[in-house]
PDB file of C-alpha atoms and ligand atoms in Angstrom:
ATOM      1  CA  MET O 272    -163.321 -28.003 -30.668  1.00  0.00           C
ATOM      2  CA  GLN O 273    -164.257 -28.801 -34.199  1.00  0.00           C
ATOM      3  CA  GLU O 274    -162.141 -29.772 -37.168  1.00  0.00           C
ATOM      4  CA  LEU O 275    -163.017 -28.685 -40.599  1.00  0.00           C
ATOM      5  CA  ASP O 276    -161.559 -30.011 -43.814  1.00  0.00           C
ATOM      6  CA  ARG O 277    -163.149 -28.448 -46.817  1.00  0.00           C
ATOM      7  CA  THR O 278    -162.514 -27.878 -50.495  1.00  0.00           C
ATOM      8  CA  ALA O 279    -164.306 -25.015 -52.185  1.00  0.00           C
ATOM      9  CA  PRO O 280    -164.052 -23.338 -55.581  1.00  0.00           C
ATOM     10  CA  ALA O 281    -162.168 -20.040 -55.619  1.00  0.00           C
ATOM     11  CA  PRO O 282    -164.305 -16.930 -56.133  1.00  0.00           C
ATOM     12  CA  GLU O 283    -163.608 -14.400 -58.890  1.00  0.00           C
ATOM     13  CA  ASP O 284    -161.753 -11.743 -56.966  1.00  0.00           C
ATOM     14  CA  TRP O 285    -158.907 -13.561 -55.253  1.00  0.00           C
ATOM     15  CA  ARG O 286    -156.227 -11.726 -57.187  1.00  0.00           C
ATOM     16  CA  VAL O 287    -154.023  -8.678 -57.484  1.00  0.00           C
ATOM     17  CA  GLU O 288    -152.757  -7.168 -60.696  1.00  0.00           C
ATOM     18  CA  LEU O 289    -150.278  -9.805 -61.843  1.00  0.00           C
ATOM     19  CA  ILE O 290    -151.125 -12.927 -59.886  1.00  0.00           C
ATOM     20  CA  GLY O 291    -154.057 -14.644 -58.262  1.00  0.00           C
ATOM     21  CA  VAL O 292    -156.081 -17.764 -57.649  1.00  0.00           C
ATOM     22  CA  PRO O 293    -157.946 -18.670 -60.847  1.00  0.00           C
ATOM     23  CA  ALA O 294    -161.696 -18.545 -60.282  1.00  0.00           C
ATOM     24  CA  GLY O 295    -163.224 -21.969 -59.833  1.00  0.00           C
ATOM     25  CA  THR O 296    -160.009 -23.791 -58.916  1.00  0.00           C
ATOM     26  CA  GLU O 297    -159.970 -25.794 -55.707  1.00  0.00           C
ATOM     27  CA  VAL O 298    -159.107 -24.039 -52.477  1.00  0.00           C
ATOM     28  CA  HIS O 299    -158.379 -26.362 -49.607  1.00  0.00           C
ATOM     29  CA  LEU O 300    -159.059 -25.361 -46.012  1.00  0.00           C
ATOM     30  CA  ARG O 301    -157.899 -27.366 -43.028  1.00  0.00           C
ATOM     31  CA  LEU O 302    -159.142 -25.569 -39.954  1.00  0.00           C
ATOM     32  CA  ARG O 303    -159.713 -26.001 -36.254  1.00  0.00           C
ATOM     33  CA  LEU O 304    -162.609 -24.124 -34.726  1.00  0.00           C
ATOM     34  CA  GLU O 305    -162.061 -23.663 -31.030  1.00  0.00           C
ATOM     35  CA  SER O 306    -164.548 -22.188 -28.622  1.00  0.00           C
ATOM     36  CA  VAL O 307    -162.888 -19.590 -26.406  1.00  0.00           C
ATOM     37  CA  MET O 308    -164.246 -17.018 -23.944  1.00  0.00           C
ATOM     38  CA  GLU O 309    -164.821 -14.288 -26.468  1.00  0.00           C
ATOM     39  CA  GLY O 310    -165.893 -16.300 -29.440  1.00  0.00           C
ATOM     40  CA  VAL O 311    -164.500 -18.897 -31.789  1.00  0.00           C
ATOM     41  CA  LEU O 312    -160.827 -19.093 -32.606  1.00  0.00           C
ATOM     42  CA  VAL O 313    -160.244 -20.260 -36.155  1.00  0.00           C
ATOM     43  CA  SER O 314    -156.784 -21.576 -36.979  1.00  0.00           C
ATOM     44  CA  GLY O 315    -155.256 -23.823 -39.557  1.00  0.00           C
ATOM     45  CA  GLU O 316    -154.109 -23.592 -43.111  1.00  0.00           C
ATOM     46  CA  ILE O 317    -155.301 -22.711 -46.533  1.00  0.00           C
ATOM     47  CA  GLU O 318    -153.910 -23.965 -49.811  1.00  0.00           C
ATOM     48  CA  ALA O 319    -154.703 -22.533 -53.214  1.00  0.00           C
ATOM     49  CA  PRO O 320    -153.264 -22.732 -56.729  1.00  0.00           C
ATOM     50  CA  LEU O 321    -151.773 -19.558 -58.183  1.00  0.00           C
ATOM     51  CA  THR O 322    -151.271 -18.384 -61.717  1.00  0.00           C
ATOM     52  CA  GLY O 323    -149.812 -15.130 -62.878  1.00  0.00           C
ATOM     53  CA  SER O 324    -146.965 -13.583 -64.755  1.00  0.00           C
ATOM     54  CA  CYS O 325    -143.481 -12.478 -63.804  1.00  0.00           C
ATOM     55  CA  ALA O 326    -143.264  -8.726 -63.211  1.00  0.00           C
ATOM     56  CA  ARG O 327    -139.793  -8.646 -64.780  1.00  0.00           C
ATOM     57  CA  CYS O 328    -139.963 -10.923 -67.804  1.00  0.00           C
ATOM     58  CA  LEU O 329    -143.702 -11.634 -68.199  1.00  0.00           C
ATOM     59  CA  GLU O 330    -143.096 -15.407 -68.194  1.00  0.00           C
ATOM     60  CA  SER O 331    -146.119 -17.211 -66.779  1.00  0.00           C
ATOM     61  CA  ILE O 332    -145.966 -18.414 -63.201  1.00  0.00           C
ATOM     62  CA  GLU O 333    -147.732 -21.402 -61.696  1.00  0.00           C
ATOM     63  CA  ASP O 334    -147.444 -22.060 -58.023  1.00  0.00           C
ATOM     64  CA  THR O 335    -149.295 -23.246 -54.966  1.00  0.00           C
ATOM     65  CA  LEU O 336    -149.911 -20.900 -52.103  1.00  0.00           C
ATOM     66  CA  SER O 337    -149.894 -22.404 -48.647  1.00  0.00           C
ATOM     67  CA  LEU O 338    -150.681 -20.197 -45.690  1.00  0.00           C
ATOM     68  CA  ASP O 339    -151.304 -20.467 -41.980  1.00  0.00           C
ATOM     69  CA  LEU O 340    -154.134 -18.500 -40.576  1.00  0.00           C
ATOM     70  CA  GLN O 341    -155.502 -17.686 -37.167  1.00  0.00           C
ATOM     71  CA  GLU O 342    -158.388 -15.422 -36.401  1.00  0.00           C
ATOM     72  CA  LEU O 343    -160.886 -14.820 -33.658  1.00  0.00           C
ATOM     73  CA  TYR O 344    -164.537 -14.563 -34.523  1.00  0.00           C
ATOM     74  CA  ALA O 345    -166.105 -12.625 -31.654  1.00  0.00           C
ATOM     75  CA  TYR O 346    -169.484 -13.412 -30.136  1.00  0.00           C
ATOM     76  CA  GLU O 347    -172.063 -10.716 -30.320  1.00  0.00           C
ATOM     77  CA  GLY O 348    -171.968  -8.770 -27.079  1.00  0.00           C
ATOM     78  CA  SER O 349    -168.489 -10.022 -26.090  1.00  0.00           C
ATOM     79  CA  THR O 350    -165.907  -7.598 -24.709  1.00  0.00           C
ATOM     80  CA  THR O 351    -163.814  -8.042 -27.825  1.00  0.00           C
ATOM     81  CA  GLU O 352    -166.731  -7.047 -29.963  1.00  0.00           C
ATOM     82  CA  ALA O 353    -167.620  -4.096 -27.746  1.00  0.00           C
ATOM     83  CA  THR O 354    -164.082  -2.714 -27.644  1.00  0.00           C
ATOM     84  CA  SER O 355    -163.183  -3.162 -31.309  1.00  0.00           C
ATOM     85  CA  GLU O 356    -163.967  -0.958 -34.243  1.00  0.00           C
ATOM     86  CA  GLU O 357    -166.576  -2.220 -36.663  1.00  0.00           C
ATOM     87  CA  ASP O 358    -164.085  -3.340 -39.277  1.00  0.00           C
ATOM     88  CA  GLU O 359    -161.289  -4.746 -37.160  1.00  0.00           C
ATOM     89  CA  VAL O 360    -162.970  -7.774 -35.727  1.00  0.00           C
ATOM     90  CA  ARG O 361    -164.804 -10.644 -37.359  1.00  0.00           C
ATOM     91  CA  ARG O 362    -168.128 -11.460 -35.849  1.00  0.00           C
ATOM     92  CA  ILE O 363    -170.171 -14.557 -35.490  1.00  0.00           C
ATOM     93  CA  GLU O 364    -173.485 -13.967 -37.174  1.00  0.00           C
ATOM     94  CA  GLY O 365    -175.898 -16.160 -35.294  1.00  0.00           C
ATOM     95  CA  ASP O 366    -174.486 -19.683 -35.533  1.00  0.00           C
ATOM     96  CA  TYR O 367    -172.640 -18.926 -38.673  1.00  0.00           C
ATOM     97  CA  LEU O 368    -168.967 -18.248 -39.315  1.00  0.00           C
ATOM     98  CA  ASP O 369    -168.391 -16.666 -42.676  1.00  0.00           C
ATOM     99  CA  LEU O 370    -165.005 -18.104 -43.594  1.00  0.00           C
ATOM    100  CA  GLU O 371    -164.810 -16.715 -47.099  1.00  0.00           C
ATOM    101  CA  PRO O 372    -163.773 -13.131 -46.158  1.00  0.00           C
ATOM    102  CA  LEU O 373    -161.109 -14.510 -43.820  1.00  0.00           C
ATOM    103  CA  ALA O 374    -159.800 -16.865 -46.496  1.00  0.00           C
ATOM    104  CA  ARG O 375    -159.863 -14.109 -49.081  1.00  0.00           C
ATOM    105  CA  ASP O 376    -158.017 -11.585 -46.897  1.00  0.00           C
ATOM    106  CA  THR O 377    -155.421 -14.174 -45.951  1.00  0.00           C
ATOM    107  CA  VAL O 378    -154.764 -15.100 -49.569  1.00  0.00           C
ATOM    108  CA  VAL O 379    -154.956 -11.650 -51.165  1.00  0.00           C
ATOM    109  CA  LEU O 380    -152.713 -10.013 -48.549  1.00  0.00           C
ATOM    110  CA  ALA O 381    -150.101 -12.699 -49.214  1.00  0.00           C
ATOM    111  CA  LEU O 382    -150.060 -12.144 -52.974  1.00  0.00           C
ATOM    112  CA  PRO O 383    -146.940 -10.353 -54.205  1.00  0.00           C
ATOM    113  CA  LEU O 384    -147.475  -7.109 -56.112  1.00  0.00           C
ATOM    114  CA  ALA O 385    -144.413  -7.870 -58.198  1.00  0.00           C
ATOM    115  CA  PRO O 386    -144.225 -11.665 -58.533  1.00  0.00           C
ATOM    116  CA  VAL O 387    -141.116 -13.118 -60.170  1.00  0.00           C
ATOM    117  CA  CYS O 388    -140.633 -16.395 -62.039  1.00  0.00           C
ATOM    118  CA  ARG O 389    -137.472 -16.889 -59.963  1.00  0.00           C
ATOM    119  CA  ASP O 390    -135.715 -14.685 -57.442  1.00  0.00           C
ATOM    120  CA  ASP O 391    -132.863 -13.763 -59.731  1.00  0.00           C
ATOM    121  CA  CYS O 392    -134.909 -13.306 -62.896  1.00  0.00           C
ATOM    122  CA  ALA O 393    -132.912 -10.874 -65.035  1.00  0.00           C
ATOM    123  CA  GLY O 394    -135.943  -9.460 -66.818  1.00  0.00           C
ATOM    124  CA  LEU O 395    -136.083  -8.350 -70.412  1.00  0.00           C
ATOM    125  CA  CYS O 396    -133.456  -6.828 -72.675  1.00  0.00           C
ATOM    126  CA  VAL O 397    -134.362  -3.157 -73.000  1.00  0.00           C
ATOM    127  CA  ASP O 398    -133.287  -3.135 -76.640  1.00  0.00           C
ATOM    128  CA  CYS O 399    -134.921  -6.221 -78.090  1.00  0.00           C
ATOM    129  CA  GLY O 400    -137.463  -7.211 -75.433  1.00  0.00           C
ATOM    130  CA  GLN O 401    -136.327 -10.837 -75.138  1.00  0.00           C
ATOM    131  CA  ARG O 402    -135.890 -12.633 -71.811  1.00  0.00           C
ATOM    132  CA  LEU O 403    -132.286 -12.165 -70.703  1.00  0.00           C
ATOM    133  CA  ASP O 404    -132.368 -15.588 -69.036  1.00  0.00           C
ATOM    134  CA  ASP O 405    -132.959 -17.136 -72.470  1.00  0.00           C
ATOM    135  CA  LEU O 406    -130.112 -15.248 -74.109  1.00  0.00           C
ATOM    136  CA  PRO O 407    -126.348 -15.855 -73.938  1.00  0.00           C
ATOM    137  CA  ASP O 408    -124.466 -14.012 -71.182  1.00  0.00           C
ATOM    138  CA  ASP O 409    -122.737 -11.718 -73.634  1.00  0.00           C
ATOM    139  CA  HIS O 410    -125.975 -10.637 -75.281  1.00  0.00           C
ATOM    140  CA  ALA O 411    -125.592  -7.016 -76.327  1.00  0.00           C
ATOM    141  CA  HIS O 412    -126.633  -4.626 -79.011  1.00  0.00           C
ATOM    142  CA  GLU O 413    -124.322  -2.446 -81.043  1.00  0.00           C
ATOM    143  CA  ILE O 414    -124.965   1.039 -79.873  1.00  0.00           C
ATOM    144  CA  VAL O 415    -124.573   3.687 -82.517  1.00  0.00           C
ATOM    145  CA  ASP O 416    -124.324   7.216 -81.183  1.00  0.00           C
ATOM    146  CA  ALA O 417    -126.841   9.271 -83.112  1.00  0.00           C
ATOM    147  CA  ARG O 418    -124.257  11.998 -83.704  1.00  0.00           C
ATOM    148  CA  TRP O 419    -122.149   9.577 -85.727  1.00  0.00           C
ATOM    149  CA  ALA O 420    -125.033   8.022 -87.597  1.00  0.00           C
ATOM    150  CA  GLY O 421    -124.772  10.506 -90.496  1.00  0.00           C
ATOM    151  CA  LEU O 422    -121.095   9.803 -90.979  1.00  0.00           C
ATOM    152  CA  ALA O 423    -121.676   6.073 -90.827  1.00  0.00           C
ATOM    153  CA  ALA O 424    -124.203   6.423 -93.619  1.00  0.00           C
ATOM    154  CA  LYS O 425    -121.904   8.574 -95.717  1.00  0.00           C
ATOM    155  CA  PHE O 426    -118.943   6.287 -95.535  1.00  0.00           C
ATOM    156  CA  GLY O 427    -120.909   3.113 -95.412  1.00  0.00           C
ATOM    157  CA  THR O 428    -122.575   3.361 -98.808  1.00  0.00           C
ATOM    158  CA  PRO O 429    -120.665   3.297-102.070  1.00  0.00           C
ATOM    159  CA  SER O 430    -123.279   5.408-103.846  1.00  0.00           C
ATOM    160  CA  SER O 431    -121.227   8.558-104.266  1.00  0.00           C
ATOM    161  CA  SER O 432    -118.575   7.059-106.519  1.00  0.00           C
ATOM    162  CA  PRO O 433    -117.295   9.632-108.963  1.00  0.00           C
ATOM    163  CA  GLY O 434    -118.547   8.826-112.453  1.00  0.00           C
ATOM    164  CA  ALA O 435    -118.625   5.306-113.824  1.00  0.00           C
ATOM    165  CA  PRO O 436    -115.372   4.360-115.446  1.00  0.00           C
ATOM    166  CA  GLY O 437    -117.209   3.640-118.707  1.00  0.00           C
ATOM    167  CA  GLU O 438    -115.430   3.191-121.981  1.00  0.00           C
ATOM    168  CA  SER O 439    -114.257   6.476-123.282  1.00  0.00           C
ATOM    169  CA  PRO O 440    -115.267   6.968-126.903  1.00  0.00           C
ATOM    170  CA  THR O 441    -112.491   5.846-129.188  1.00  0.00           C
ATOM    171  CA  THR O 442    -110.740   8.693-130.781  1.00  0.00           C
ATOM    172  CA  GLU O 443    -111.109   8.681-134.516  1.00  0.00           C
ATOM    173  CA  GLU O 444    -107.971   8.645-136.474  1.00  0.00           C
ATOM    174  CA  ASN O 445    -108.599  10.025-139.856  1.00  0.00           C
TER     175      ASN O 445
HETATM  176 ZN1   ZN K 552    -139.056 -13.612 -64.848  1.00  0.00          ZN
HETATM  177 ZN1   ZN K 553    -131.404  -7.617 -76.723  1.00  0.00          ZN
END
């Protein structure tokens, strides 16, 4: 059995649409490599920083992802290798275990497609686009029914006043 404690920079593609591990940030692997009949059993944990934005309110999210992983890397010619489809088993290439695809799959499959800044994030106001969590509880917009809009305009403006009450010309007394 072998222990492995390694920090490596995150590659470019550890992300889904709204959230991911920023490229170049430190990914920490703490793994045990155990020799078993069929190959090498890799288990342990992976820790990576996350940045993204909330799917409801677009607020930025910063978090740390911490995941357990366990995977068998099969020896060439082992029964596991022989009885598994090409893409459903990881293989040991010579003396080499390629841990990056395992780490990537573990991280990317755990990323939420619709991350939220907090579980009960209320999202954005559909009328003004502001975060509802930043607004008072009674935040609302006056809704004017379009069918009444014409009337509101008619009665709302004092433009149609009937003739200015100007001074009437003084009648001449002669
Ligand atoms: Zn949010
Ligand atoms: Zn609003």
